[in-house]
Amino acid sequence: MSVKKAIIPAAGLGTRFLPATKSMPKEMLPIIDTPVIQYVVEEAINSGIEDLIIITGRGKKAIEDYFDDSPELEMHLANKKNTEMLNLVRDVSSLVDIHYIRQKEPNGLGDAILRAKKHIGNEPFAVLLGDDIIMNGKPCTAQLIDQFEKYGRSTIAVEEVPYDKLSSYGIIKGKPVADSLYVLEDIVEKPAPEKAPSNIGAIGRYVFTPEIFDCIKEAGPGVGNEIQLTDGIRVLSKTQKVYAYEFKGKRFDTGDKLGYIKATIDFALENKDLKDDVLEYLGKVLSSEDTPFRKMLFEGMKQKDALTKIESETFEVEN
Ligand code: G1P
């Protein structure tokens, strides 16, 4: 059975981006001019998904408005004969059929996914976390669907994670079985680095058989007393093979400040109207001779050390 349905959990509070996310959903933060969630929705569509469920919560109305028609704005743009913008705005609302389900209170990723059980029914489905943007010719979700079609089993996307970030991910223990493919032997949610079973972490893309729902329920609350998807995956792997696939592509964790900045820079460099000006500006920032501070930063010196060095040099010159 092919994968036509997908869930995008978007009910999280976005505390890493406060205060911006106090009154706006983190999924609506723009990379240049496009909200993060649009990239995720486009990945789903480009992977063959036809039926999309977004799990929202309180304070997430802007997401529904964004993918809806906006008659006043459209009329305004039509009156101004701004056809380019008008088409852009209309394209967004005609992307795909989206259904919204509310998670009444944040209770973990596993719980958010359980909210969609009735809508999914007895079919395989994809999950795309709203924070991750993955750049690649063939979308990451489509790569997972290929694996699913080959083996007929749940497959999660993974990549190597730096040691100091292991405690931010679900970390797998896997047995290599083919190129870039492991059979899952265990998965642990946010382990202390010294206890992590490997350095390979689950990023925000998954394809599941419907049995995952009962496994999430069976697993019950885990880390932070929340219902964790990772625990459900571990239960599933005891009765059904689960695969972990090292996807092709470049991933940005836009839920993290540095990841967000990196995504903005990379997307600006991919944008033909911005590329040259941005490159020129970055070149100036990095090479400007009258700003040794910036040069030191470029050479990897910590900001504090660089400031101390400049201060002491200025003091020596003055005296
Ligand atoms: C979630 C999952 C975690 C996964 C991560 C990927 O964590 O619980 O297993 O590795 O997404 O981004 P979160 O980032 O929501 O804390």
mmCIF file of C-alpha atoms and ligand atoms in Angstrom:
data_model
loop_
_atom_site.group_PDB
_atom_site.id
_atom_site.type_symbol
_atom_site.label_atom_id
_atom_site.label_comp_id
_atom_site.label_asym_id
_atom_site.label_seq_id
_atom_site.Cartn_x
_atom_site.Cartn_y
_atom_site.Cartn_z
ATOM 1 C CA MET A 1 0.000 0.000 0.000
ATOM 2 C CA SER A 2 1.489 3.380 -0.942
ATOM 3 C CA VAL A 3 1.975 6.233 1.504
ATOM 4 C CA LYS A 4 -0.536 9.014 0.810
ATOM 5 C CA LYS A 5 -1.165 10.472 4.267
ATOM 6 C CA ALA A 6 1.147 12.480 6.491
ATOM 7 C CA ILE A 7 1.105 14.116 9.886
ATOM 8 C CA ILE A 8 2.920 17.352 10.677
ATOM 9 C CA PRO A 9 3.000 17.866 14.451
ATOM 10 C CA ALA A 10 3.004 21.621 15.104
ATOM 11 C CA ALA A 11 1.638 21.930 18.614
ATOM 12 C CA GLY A 12 4.949 22.536 20.435
ATOM 13 C CA LEU A 13 5.394 25.737 22.403
ATOM 14 C CA GLY A 14 8.586 26.922 20.708
ATOM 15 C CA THR A 15 10.310 27.964 23.918
ATOM 16 C CA ARG A 16 13.711 28.059 22.185
ATOM 17 C CA PHE A 17 12.568 31.099 20.200
ATOM 18 C CA LEU A 18 11.014 33.187 22.945
ATOM 19 C CA PRO A 19 10.086 36.010 22.977
ATOM 20 C CA ALA A 20 9.279 35.846 19.218
ATOM 21 C CA THR A 21 7.124 32.756 19.711
ATOM 22 C CA LYS A 22 5.114 34.241 22.578
ATOM 23 C CA SER A 23 2.392 35.308 20.168
ATOM 24 C CA MET A 24 3.317 33.538 16.934
ATOM 25 C CA PRO A 25 3.760 29.844 16.151
ATOM 26 C CA LYS A 26 7.410 28.851 15.736
ATOM 27 C CA GLU A 27 6.408 27.099 12.497
ATOM 28 C CA MET A 28 5.561 30.516 11.027
ATOM 29 C CA LEU A 29 9.071 31.948 11.487
ATOM 30 C CA PRO A 30 10.224 32.853 7.983
ATOM 31 C CA ILE A 31 13.342 31.713 6.184
ATOM 32 C CA ILE A 32 13.736 34.858 4.013
ATOM 33 C CA ASP A 33 10.051 35.261 3.051
ATOM 34 C CA THR A 34 8.589 31.790 3.471
ATOM 35 C CA PRO A 35 7.437 30.267 6.768
ATOM 36 C CA VAL A 36 9.315 27.156 7.833
ATOM 37 C CA ILE A 37 6.123 25.067 7.720
ATOM 38 C CA GLN A 38 5.618 25.781 4.022
ATOM 39 C CA TYR A 39 8.910 24.065 3.184
ATOM 40 C CA VAL A 40 7.729 21.056 5.179
ATOM 41 C CA VAL A 41 4.310 20.990 3.480
ATOM 42 C CA GLU A 42 6.021 21.254 0.069
ATOM 43 C CA GLU A 43 8.314 18.332 0.940
ATOM 44 C CA ALA A 44 5.237 16.235 1.759
ATOM 45 C CA ILE A 45 3.513 17.168 -1.513
ATOM 46 C CA ASN A 46 6.667 16.539 -3.548
ATOM 47 C CA SER A 47 6.870 13.104 -1.933
ATOM 48 C CA GLY A 48 3.396 12.147 -3.207
ATOM 49 C CA ILE A 49 1.405 12.924 -0.045
ATOM 50 C CA GLU A 50 -2.211 13.814 -0.839
ATOM 51 C CA ASP A 51 -3.782 14.069 2.588
ATOM 52 C CA LEU A 52 -2.082 16.189 5.219
ATOM 53 C CA ILE A 53 -2.940 16.481 8.899
ATOM 54 C CA ILE A 54 -1.400 19.265 10.940
ATOM 55 C CA ILE A 55 -1.582 18.828 14.709
ATOM 56 C CA THR A 56 -2.006 22.261 16.230
ATOM 57 C CA GLY A 57 -2.762 23.670 19.642
ATOM 58 C CA ARG A 58 -3.638 26.938 21.325
ATOM 59 C CA GLY A 59 -1.956 29.959 19.729
ATOM 60 C CA LYS A 60 -1.457 28.242 16.352
ATOM 61 C CA LYS A 61 -4.298 29.873 14.408
ATOM 62 C CA ALA A 62 -1.823 31.717 12.172
ATOM 63 C CA ILE A 63 -0.923 28.367 10.560
ATOM 64 C CA GLU A 64 -4.545 27.718 9.539
ATOM 65 C CA ASP A 65 -4.943 31.287 8.287
ATOM 66 C CA TYR A 66 -1.736 31.003 6.303
ATOM 67 C CA PHE A 67 -2.905 27.985 4.291
ATOM 68 C CA ASP A 68 -6.434 29.406 3.875
ATOM 69 C CA ASP A 69 -7.734 31.845 1.230
ATOM 70 C CA SER A 70 -7.302 35.523 2.154
ATOM 71 C CA PRO A 71 -10.039 37.388 0.204
ATOM 72 C CA GLU A 72 -9.172 40.935 1.429
ATOM 73 C CA LEU A 73 -5.485 40.601 0.609
ATOM 74 C CA GLU A 74 -6.261 38.986 -2.751
ATOM 75 C CA MET A 75 -8.700 41.782 -3.639
ATOM 76 C CA HIS A 76 -6.149 44.407 -2.638
ATOM 77 C CA LEU A 77 -3.436 42.815 -4.795
ATOM 78 C CA ALA A 78 -5.891 42.397 -7.698
ATOM 79 C CA ASN A 79 -6.870 46.096 -7.484
ATOM 80 C CA LYS A 80 -3.196 47.074 -7.500
ATOM 81 C CA LYS A 81 -2.665 44.721 -10.480
ATOM 82 C CA ASN A 82 0.138 43.025 -8.559
ATOM 83 C CA THR A 83 -0.328 39.722 -10.381
ATOM 84 C CA GLU A 84 2.961 38.209 -9.247
ATOM 85 C CA MET A 85 2.141 38.571 -5.535
ATOM 86 C CA LEU A 86 -1.476 37.598 -6.126
ATOM 87 C CA ASN A 87 -0.433 34.305 -7.701
ATOM 88 C CA LEU A 88 2.035 33.690 -4.894
ATOM 89 C CA VAL A 89 -0.642 34.192 -2.239
ATOM 90 C CA ARG A 90 -3.171 32.029 -4.139
ATOM 91 C CA ASP A 91 -0.632 29.252 -4.708
ATOM 92 C CA VAL A 92 -0.107 28.855 -0.968
ATOM 93 C CA SER A 93 -3.783 28.259 -0.241
ATOM 94 C CA SER A 94 -4.192 25.787 -3.092
ATOM 95 C CA LEU A 95 -1.177 23.605 -2.240
ATOM 96 C CA VAL A 96 -3.041 20.594 -0.838
ATOM 97 C CA ASP A 97 -6.015 19.576 1.322
ATOM 98 C CA ILE A 98 -4.994 20.146 4.915
ATOM 99 C CA HIS A 99 -6.886 18.927 7.977
ATOM 100 C CA TYR A 100 -6.254 20.298 11.444
ATOM 101 C CA ILE A 101 -6.488 18.425 14.714
ATOM 102 C CA ARG A 102 -5.879 20.116 18.038
ATOM 103 C CA GLN A 103 -3.784 18.655 20.796
ATOM 104 C CA LYS A 104 -5.441 20.110 23.884
ATOM 105 C CA GLU A 105 -2.241 20.355 25.878
ATOM 106 C CA PRO A 106 1.383 19.655 24.978
ATOM 107 C CA ASN A 107 1.959 16.070 26.088
ATOM 108 C CA GLY A 108 4.778 14.886 23.860
ATOM 109 C CA LEU A 109 5.294 14.002 20.209
ATOM 110 C CA GLY A 110 3.825 10.505 20.638
ATOM 111 C CA ASP A 111 0.619 11.961 22.048
ATOM 112 C CA ALA A 112 0.406 14.503 19.187
ATOM 113 C CA ILE A 113 0.615 11.653 16.667
ATOM 114 C CA LEU A 114 -2.010 9.598 18.513
ATOM 115 C CA ARG A 115 -4.478 12.484 17.936
ATOM 116 C CA ALA A 116 -4.476 11.589 14.214
ATOM 117 C CA LYS A 117 -5.147 7.843 14.657
ATOM 118 C CA LYS A 118 -8.795 7.985 13.514
ATOM 119 C CA HIS A 119 -7.971 10.050 10.447
ATOM 120 C CA ILE A 120 -5.104 7.791 9.378
ATOM 121 C CA GLY A 121 -7.002 4.503 9.871
ATOM 122 C CA ASN A 122 -5.242 1.313 8.877
ATOM 123 C CA GLU A 123 -2.752 2.816 6.410
ATOM 124 C CA PRO A 124 0.961 3.541 6.403
ATOM 125 C CA PHE A 125 1.732 7.224 6.865
ATOM 126 C CA ALA A 126 4.589 9.708 7.056
ATOM 127 C CA VAL A 127 5.494 12.085 9.889
ATOM 128 C CA LEU A 128 7.370 15.318 9.182
ATOM 129 C CA LEU A 129 8.456 17.426 12.145
ATOM 130 C CA GLY A 130 7.883 21.122 11.590
ATOM 131 C CA ASP A 131 11.351 22.279 12.728
ATOM 132 C CA ASP A 132 13.441 20.451 10.145
ATOM 133 C CA ILE A 133 14.041 21.656 6.626
ATOM 134 C CA ILE A 134 15.921 19.271 4.347
ATOM 135 C CA MET A 135 17.421 20.425 1.061
ATOM 136 C CA ASN A 136 17.780 17.730 -1.581
ATOM 137 C CA GLY A 137 16.660 17.025 -5.149
ATOM 138 C CA LYS A 138 14.736 13.977 -3.984
ATOM 139 C CA PRO A 139 12.868 14.908 -0.787
ATOM 140 C CA CYS A 140 13.800 13.058 2.391
ATOM 141 C CA THR A 141 10.222 11.776 2.845
ATOM 142 C CA ALA A 142 10.262 10.380 -0.718
ATOM 143 C CA GLN A 143 13.523 8.564 0.121
ATOM 144 C CA LEU A 144 11.839 6.970 3.155
ATOM 145 C CA ILE A 145 8.800 6.017 1.066
ATOM 146 C CA ASP A 146 11.149 4.265 -1.414
ATOM 147 C CA GLN A 147 12.549 2.195 1.471
ATOM 148 C CA PHE A 148 9.037 1.493 2.729
ATOM 149 C CA GLU A 149 7.984 0.273 -0.715
ATOM 150 C CA LYS A 150 10.992 -2.047 -0.809
ATOM 151 C CA TYR A 151 10.659 -3.592 2.654
ATOM 152 C CA GLY A 152 7.081 -2.780 3.716
ATOM 153 C CA ARG A 153 8.225 -1.709 7.178
ATOM 154 C CA SER A 154 8.470 1.482 9.221
ATOM 155 C CA THR A 155 11.566 3.505 8.348
ATOM 156 C CA ILE A 156 13.014 6.474 10.179
ATOM 157 C CA ALA A 157 15.501 9.002 8.791
ATOM 158 C CA VAL A 158 18.776 9.270 10.713
ATOM 159 C CA GLU A 159 22.077 11.087 10.564
ATOM 160 C CA GLU A 160 25.266 11.345 12.620
ATOM 161 C CA VAL A 161 24.940 13.715 15.555
ATOM 162 C CA PRO A 162 27.827 15.542 17.309
ATOM 163 C CA TYR A 163 28.618 14.221 20.811
ATOM 164 C CA ASP A 164 27.420 17.342 22.636
ATOM 165 C CA LYS A 165 24.036 17.174 20.837
ATOM 166 C CA LEU A 166 23.247 13.507 21.505
ATOM 167 C CA SER A 167 20.962 14.438 24.392
ATOM 168 C CA SER A 168 18.694 16.391 22.020
ATOM 169 C CA TYR A 169 17.764 13.402 19.842
ATOM 170 C CA GLY A 170 16.333 9.921 19.760
ATOM 171 C CA ILE A 171 19.546 7.880 19.362
ATOM 172 C CA ILE A 172 19.509 4.476 17.697
ATOM 173 C CA LYS A 173 21.364 1.233 18.018
ATOM 174 C CA GLY A 174 21.291 -0.344 14.588
ATOM 175 C CA LYS A 175 22.664 -3.290 12.618
ATOM 176 C CA PRO A 176 23.826 -2.277 9.103
ATOM 177 C CA VAL A 177 21.954 -4.361 6.517
ATOM 178 C CA ALA A 178 22.424 -2.449 3.249
ATOM 179 C CA ASP A 179 23.903 0.787 1.957
ATOM 180 C CA SER A 180 22.825 3.558 4.398
ATOM 181 C CA LEU A 181 20.300 1.184 5.998
ATOM 182 C CA TYR A 182 20.131 -0.301 9.502
ATOM 183 C CA VAL A 183 17.715 -2.602 11.248
ATOM 184 C CA LEU A 184 16.786 -0.944 14.498
ATOM 185 C CA GLU A 185 17.880 -2.823 17.613
ATOM 186 C CA ASP A 186 17.082 -0.059 20.075
ATOM 187 C CA ILE A 187 16.287 3.628 20.254
ATOM 188 C CA VAL A 188 16.630 5.887 23.302
ATOM 189 C CA GLU A 189 15.071 9.333 23.669
ATOM 190 C CA LYS A 190 17.538 12.096 24.554
ATOM 191 C CA PRO A 191 20.194 9.969 26.328
ATOM 192 C CA ALA A 192 23.089 11.441 28.296
ATOM 193 C CA PRO A 193 25.980 11.388 25.763
ATOM 194 C CA GLU A 194 27.977 8.822 27.762
ATOM 195 C CA LYS A 195 24.955 6.488 27.773
ATOM 196 C CA ALA A 196 23.999 6.922 24.099
ATOM 197 C CA PRO A 197 23.916 3.629 22.149
ATOM 198 C CA SER A 198 25.630 5.277 19.121
ATOM 199 C CA ASN A 199 26.111 8.688 17.523
ATOM 200 C CA ILE A 200 23.255 8.197 15.037
ATOM 201 C CA GLY A 201 20.115 10.188 15.744
ATOM 202 C CA ALA A 202 16.565 10.281 14.433
ATOM 203 C CA ILE A 203 15.831 13.534 12.667
ATOM 204 C CA GLY A 204 12.284 14.666 12.060
ATOM 205 C CA ARG A 205 11.171 12.342 9.231
ATOM 206 C CA TYR A 206 9.463 8.976 9.595
ATOM 207 C CA VAL A 207 7.266 6.512 7.693
ATOM 208 C CA PHE A 208 5.192 4.189 9.881
ATOM 209 C CA THR A 209 2.978 1.162 9.593
ATOM 210 C CA PRO A 210 -0.322 1.814 11.467
ATOM 211 C CA GLU A 211 0.727 -0.562 14.278
ATOM 212 C CA ILE A 212 2.782 2.337 15.680
ATOM 213 C CA PHE A 213 -0.370 3.810 17.262
ATOM 214 C CA ASP A 214 -0.923 0.854 19.615
ATOM 215 C CA CYS A 215 2.807 0.775 20.366
ATOM 216 C CA ILE A 216 2.816 4.457 21.411
ATOM 217 C CA LYS A 217 -0.138 3.738 23.721
ATOM 218 C CA GLU A 218 1.547 0.650 25.135
ATOM 219 C CA ALA A 219 4.796 2.519 25.822
ATOM 220 C CA GLY A 220 3.106 5.147 28.024
ATOM 221 C CA PRO A 221 4.868 8.249 29.375
ATOM 222 C CA GLY A 222 8.651 8.523 29.098
ATOM 223 C CA VAL A 223 11.254 11.340 29.304
ATOM 224 C CA GLY A 224 9.752 14.472 30.882
ATOM 225 C CA ASN A 225 6.655 12.408 31.756
ATOM 226 C CA GLU A 226 5.491 12.933 28.177
ATOM 227 C CA ILE A 227 4.316 10.394 25.615
ATOM 228 C CA GLN A 228 7.390 9.955 23.432
ATOM 229 C CA LEU A 229 7.283 8.735 19.842
ATOM 230 C CA THR A 230 10.715 7.176 20.404
ATOM 231 C CA ASP A 231 9.325 4.829 23.074
ATOM 232 C CA GLY A 232 6.564 3.757 20.687
ATOM 233 C CA ILE A 233 9.178 3.020 18.014
ATOM 234 C CA ARG A 234 11.121 0.851 20.474
ATOM 235 C CA VAL A 235 7.965 -1.164 21.270
ATOM 236 C CA LEU A 236 7.197 -1.495 17.532
ATOM 237 C CA SER A 237 10.703 -2.799 16.817
ATOM 238 C CA LYS A 238 10.095 -5.763 19.161
ATOM 239 C CA THR A 239 7.267 -7.144 17.003
ATOM 240 C CA GLN A 240 8.018 -5.749 13.529
ATOM 241 C CA LYS A 241 11.265 -4.811 11.819
ATOM 242 C CA VAL A 242 11.933 -1.072 11.881
ATOM 243 C CA TYR A 243 14.578 0.386 9.562
ATOM 244 C CA ALA A 244 16.762 3.458 10.038
ATOM 245 C CA TYR A 245 17.895 5.134 6.830
ATOM 246 C CA GLU A 246 20.767 7.592 6.427
ATOM 247 C CA PHE A 247 19.014 10.035 4.124
ATOM 248 C CA LYS A 248 20.677 12.091 1.392
ATOM 249 C CA GLY A 249 20.468 15.849 1.784
ATOM 250 C CA LYS A 250 21.361 18.798 3.954
ATOM 251 C CA ARG A 251 19.271 19.261 7.057
ATOM 252 C CA PHE A 252 18.642 22.467 8.970
ATOM 253 C CA ASP A 253 17.217 22.340 12.472
ATOM 254 C CA THR A 254 15.375 25.641 12.326
ATOM 255 C CA GLY A 255 14.098 25.117 15.885
ATOM 256 C CA ASP A 256 17.641 25.930 16.992
ATOM 257 C CA LYS A 257 18.969 29.490 16.699
ATOM 258 C CA LEU A 258 22.200 28.582 14.919
ATOM 259 C CA GLY A 259 20.360 26.166 12.615
ATOM 260 C CA TYR A 260 17.895 28.941 11.794
ATOM 261 C CA ILE A 261 20.697 31.371 10.905
ATOM 262 C CA LYS A 262 22.441 28.732 8.770
ATOM 263 C CA ALA A 263 19.200 28.029 6.893
ATOM 264 C CA THR A 264 18.673 31.745 6.262
ATOM 265 C CA ILE A 265 22.192 32.136 4.853
ATOM 266 C CA ASP A 266 22.012 29.013 2.668
ATOM 267 C CA PHE A 267 18.568 29.886 1.311
ATOM 268 C CA ALA A 268 19.715 33.450 0.596
ATOM 269 C CA LEU A 269 22.656 32.041 -1.367
ATOM 270 C CA GLU A 270 20.241 29.869 -3.364
ATOM 271 C CA ASN A 271 18.044 32.896 -4.166
ATOM 272 C CA LYS A 272 19.064 34.488 -7.467
ATOM 273 C CA ASP A 273 17.817 37.966 -6.454
ATOM 274 C CA LEU A 274 19.768 37.950 -3.191
ATOM 275 C CA LYS A 275 22.808 35.772 -3.835
ATOM 276 C CA ASP A 276 25.262 38.376 -5.159
ATOM 277 C CA ASP A 277 24.451 41.051 -2.572
ATOM 278 C CA VAL A 278 24.557 38.567 0.295
ATOM 279 C CA LEU A 279 27.880 37.139 -0.892
ATOM 280 C CA GLU A 280 29.333 40.627 -1.196
ATOM 281 C CA TYR A 281 28.137 41.495 2.298
ATOM 282 C CA LEU A 282 29.452 38.267 3.849
ATOM 283 C CA GLY A 283 32.771 38.836 2.087
ATOM 284 C CA LYS A 284 32.988 42.328 3.590
ATOM 285 C CA VAL A 285 32.101 41.122 7.074
ATOM 286 C CA LEU A 286 34.688 38.378 6.991
ATOM 287 C CA SER A 287 37.593 40.184 5.365
ATOM 288 C CA SER A 288 37.267 43.763 6.543
ATOM 289 C CA GLU A 289 40.788 44.786 7.629
ATOM 290 C CA ASP A 290 39.767 47.454 10.090
ATOM 291 C CA THR A 291 37.817 44.950 12.153
ATOM 292 C CA PRO A 292 40.322 42.505 13.645
ATOM 293 C CA PHE A 293 37.544 41.348 15.956
ATOM 294 C CA ARG A 294 35.623 39.940 13.010
ATOM 295 C CA LYS A 295 38.758 38.362 11.605
ATOM 296 C CA MET A 296 39.395 36.622 14.893
ATOM 297 C CA LEU A 297 35.829 35.418 15.006
ATOM 298 C CA PHE A 298 36.331 34.031 11.531
ATOM 299 C CA GLU A 299 39.441 32.220 12.702
ATOM 300 C CA GLY A 300 37.321 30.487 15.295
ATOM 301 C CA MET A 301 38.201 32.592 18.345
ATOM 302 C CA LYS A 302 35.511 32.878 20.957
ATOM 303 C CA GLN A 303 33.803 36.277 21.050
ATOM 304 C CA LYS A 304 34.806 36.901 24.661
ATOM 305 C CA ASP A 305 38.495 36.072 24.043
ATOM 306 C CA ALA A 306 38.514 38.239 20.929
ATOM 307 C CA LEU A 307 37.106 41.199 22.844
ATOM 308 C CA THR A 308 39.635 40.770 25.659
ATOM 309 C CA LYS A 309 42.490 40.620 23.141
ATOM 310 C CA ILE A 310 41.345 43.749 21.325
ATOM 311 C CA GLU A 311 40.904 45.611 24.624
ATOM 312 C CA SER A 312 44.391 44.689 25.831
ATOM 313 C CA GLU A 313 45.951 45.657 22.474
ATOM 314 C CA THR A 314 44.151 49.020 22.509
ATOM 315 C CA PHE A 315 45.392 49.582 26.066
ATOM 316 C CA GLU A 316 48.996 48.839 25.055
ATOM 317 C CA VAL A 317 48.826 51.233 22.088
ATOM 318 C CA GLU A 318 47.317 54.011 24.198
ATOM 319 C CA ASN A 319 49.997 53.659 26.856
HETATM 320 C C1 G1P B 1 11.991 15.113 18.609
HETATM 321 C C2 G1P B 1 12.043 13.626 18.925
HETATM 322 C C3 G1P B 1 13.467 13.092 18.868
HETATM 323 C C4 G1P B 1 14.076 13.422 17.514
HETATM 324 C C5 G1P B 1 14.006 14.961 17.278
HETATM 325 C C6 G1P B 1 14.487 15.319 15.876
HETATM 326 O O1 G1P B 1 12.587 15.838 19.665
HETATM 327 O O2 G1P B 1 11.461 13.394 20.201
HETATM 328 O O3 G1P B 1 13.480 11.703 19.062
HETATM 329 O O4 G1P B 1 15.412 12.980 17.466
HETATM 330 O O5 G1P B 1 12.650 15.410 17.393
HETATM 331 O O6 G1P B 1 14.522 16.709 15.700
HETATM 332 P P1 G1P B 1 12.380 17.439 19.848
HETATM 333 O O7 G1P B 1 13.323 18.085 18.885
HETATM 334 O O8 G1P B 1 10.945 17.707 19.509
HETATM 335 O O9 G1P B 1 12.725 17.718 21.270
#
